[in-house]
Amino acid sequence: MTEPTFATLVSRWYEENARDLPWRKPGVSPWAILVSEVMLQQTPVVRVLPAYEAWLARWPVPAALAEDTPAEAIRMWGRLGYPRRALRLRECAVAILERHGGEVPDRLDQLLALPGVGTYTARAVAAFAYGQRHPVVDTNVRRVVCRAVAGEPDAGPTTRPADLTATEALLPDDPPAAALASAAFMELGAVICTARSPRCDRCPVEAICAWRASGQETPAGPTRRPQRYAGTDRQVRGLLLAVLRDATGPVPRQRLDQVWTDGIQRARALAGLVQDGLVEPVDGEAFRLVGDGPSPPVTDLATTPAP
């Protein structure tokens, strides 16, 4: 009798233990899956869930978002972090409407051609929305494959071509089964084969895991240093955006001056928001979310002295 493969073992475990998440429900649209994948980048599931539901309630199809303003996309993004993702999603919606008649494409090359869609997101949509056979490799999958196959305690900080090759070698030949396995690998890394506290006694592949067989310990420190937030430009940008999201019109510079006492850092953060296309100046002394009104005159914020 043939022993079950690595993918079979993990897929069976997944079918019995997977978290009940809305983007995994039968019949969910490719657009909903694309939205979830963009939102989940660098953001925990618990924070994504309410934003995901609200986003799709307002914009259930790409055309609905494409016809709305960038400012509204930024507002709806709220405090998920990395708000440029909101703009990329809207740009995706516009491209999907213009190039594909409002339907998320199913070809990998067309997905990769969408604004802001990279290797991981394109393969995730192709696999999870269309049941195709592609290696879908994020941090969790890299860790699972690195431990179970290579016998190393942790993977590197970024996805390399070798990671895609190693993961693809584990996938079944049947596309729907491969798509299921891709989701299963990811779930295993998220809830069982975690970075610092792996629950090996509950792992479906413990008996064939090369890392467990090697007897190596879990690394004591993080594989990458956590990013500091308090006091950084990211925090200042978030404070400025919060004021602009809540505003119904242009916000005077004097109002923005109140969110952070360090004038140099505040001006740098505001300039960064403008450069990133999230905020636009109005008459030089007021600001608003991009696209939140008639086009403003061109102002070189970089030359505006800090208050």
mmCIF file with all atom_site columns, N, CA and C in Angstrom, residues 69 91 205 219 246 285:
data_model
loop_
_atom_site.group_PDB
_atom_site.id
_atom_site.type_symbol
_atom_site.label_atom_id
_atom_site.label_alt_id
_atom_site.label_comp_id
_atom_site.label_asym_id
_atom_site.label_entity_id
_atom_site.label_seq_id
_atom_site.pdbx_PDB_ins_code
_atom_site.Cartn_x
_atom_site.Cartn_y
_atom_site.Cartn_z
_atom_site.occupancy
_atom_site.B_iso_or_equiv
_atom_site.pdbx_formal_charge
_atom_site.auth_seq_id
_atom_site.auth_comp_id
_atom_site.auth_asym_id
_atom_site.auth_atom_id
_atom_site.pdbx_PDB_model_num
ATOM 1  N N  . THR A 1 69  ? -13.732 57.052 -5.874  1.00 0.00 ? 69  THR A N  1
ATOM 2  C CA . THR A 1 69  ? -12.508 57.853 -5.853  1.00 0.00 ? 69  THR A CA 1
ATOM 3  C C  . THR A 1 69  ? -11.401 57.174 -5.057  1.00 0.00 ? 69  THR A C  1
ATOM 4  N N  . GLU A 1 91  ? -6.436  50.690 -8.259  1.00 0.00 ? 91  GLU A N  1
ATOM 5  C CA . GLU A 1 91  ? -5.798  50.630 -9.570  1.00 0.00 ? 91  GLU A CA 1
ATOM 6  C C  . GLU A 1 91  ? -6.027  49.271 -10.224 1.00 0.00 ? 91  GLU A C  1
ATOM 7  N N  . VAL A 1 205 ? 2.448   16.005 9.799   1.00 0.00 ? 205 VAL A N  1
ATOM 8  C CA . VAL A 1 205 ? 3.635   15.447 9.136   1.00 0.00 ? 205 VAL A CA 1
ATOM 9  C C  . VAL A 1 205 ? 4.813   15.341 10.098  1.00 0.00 ? 205 VAL A C  1
ATOM 10 N N  . PRO A 1 219 ? 15.082  28.347 16.817  1.00 0.00 ? 219 PRO A N  1
ATOM 11 C CA . PRO A 1 219 ? 15.926  29.519 17.104  1.00 0.00 ? 219 PRO A CA 1
ATOM 12 C C  . PRO A 1 219 ? 15.356  30.357 18.235  1.00 0.00 ? 219 PRO A C  1
ATOM 13 N N  . ASP A 1 246 ? -11.026 61.608 8.277   1.00 0.00 ? 246 ASP A N  1
ATOM 14 C CA . ASP A 1 246 ? -12.244 62.055 8.952   1.00 0.00 ? 246 ASP A CA 1
ATOM 15 C C  . ASP A 1 246 ? -12.770 63.395 8.437   1.00 0.00 ? 246 ASP A C  1
ATOM 16 N N  . GLU A 1 285 ? -1.497  75.501 1.406   1.00 0.00 ? 285 GLU A N  1
ATOM 17 C CA . GLU A 1 285 ? -1.598  75.530 2.861   1.00 0.00 ? 285 GLU A CA 1
ATOM 18 C C  . GLU A 1 285 ? -2.709  74.648 3.418   1.00 0.00 ? 285 GLU A C  1
#
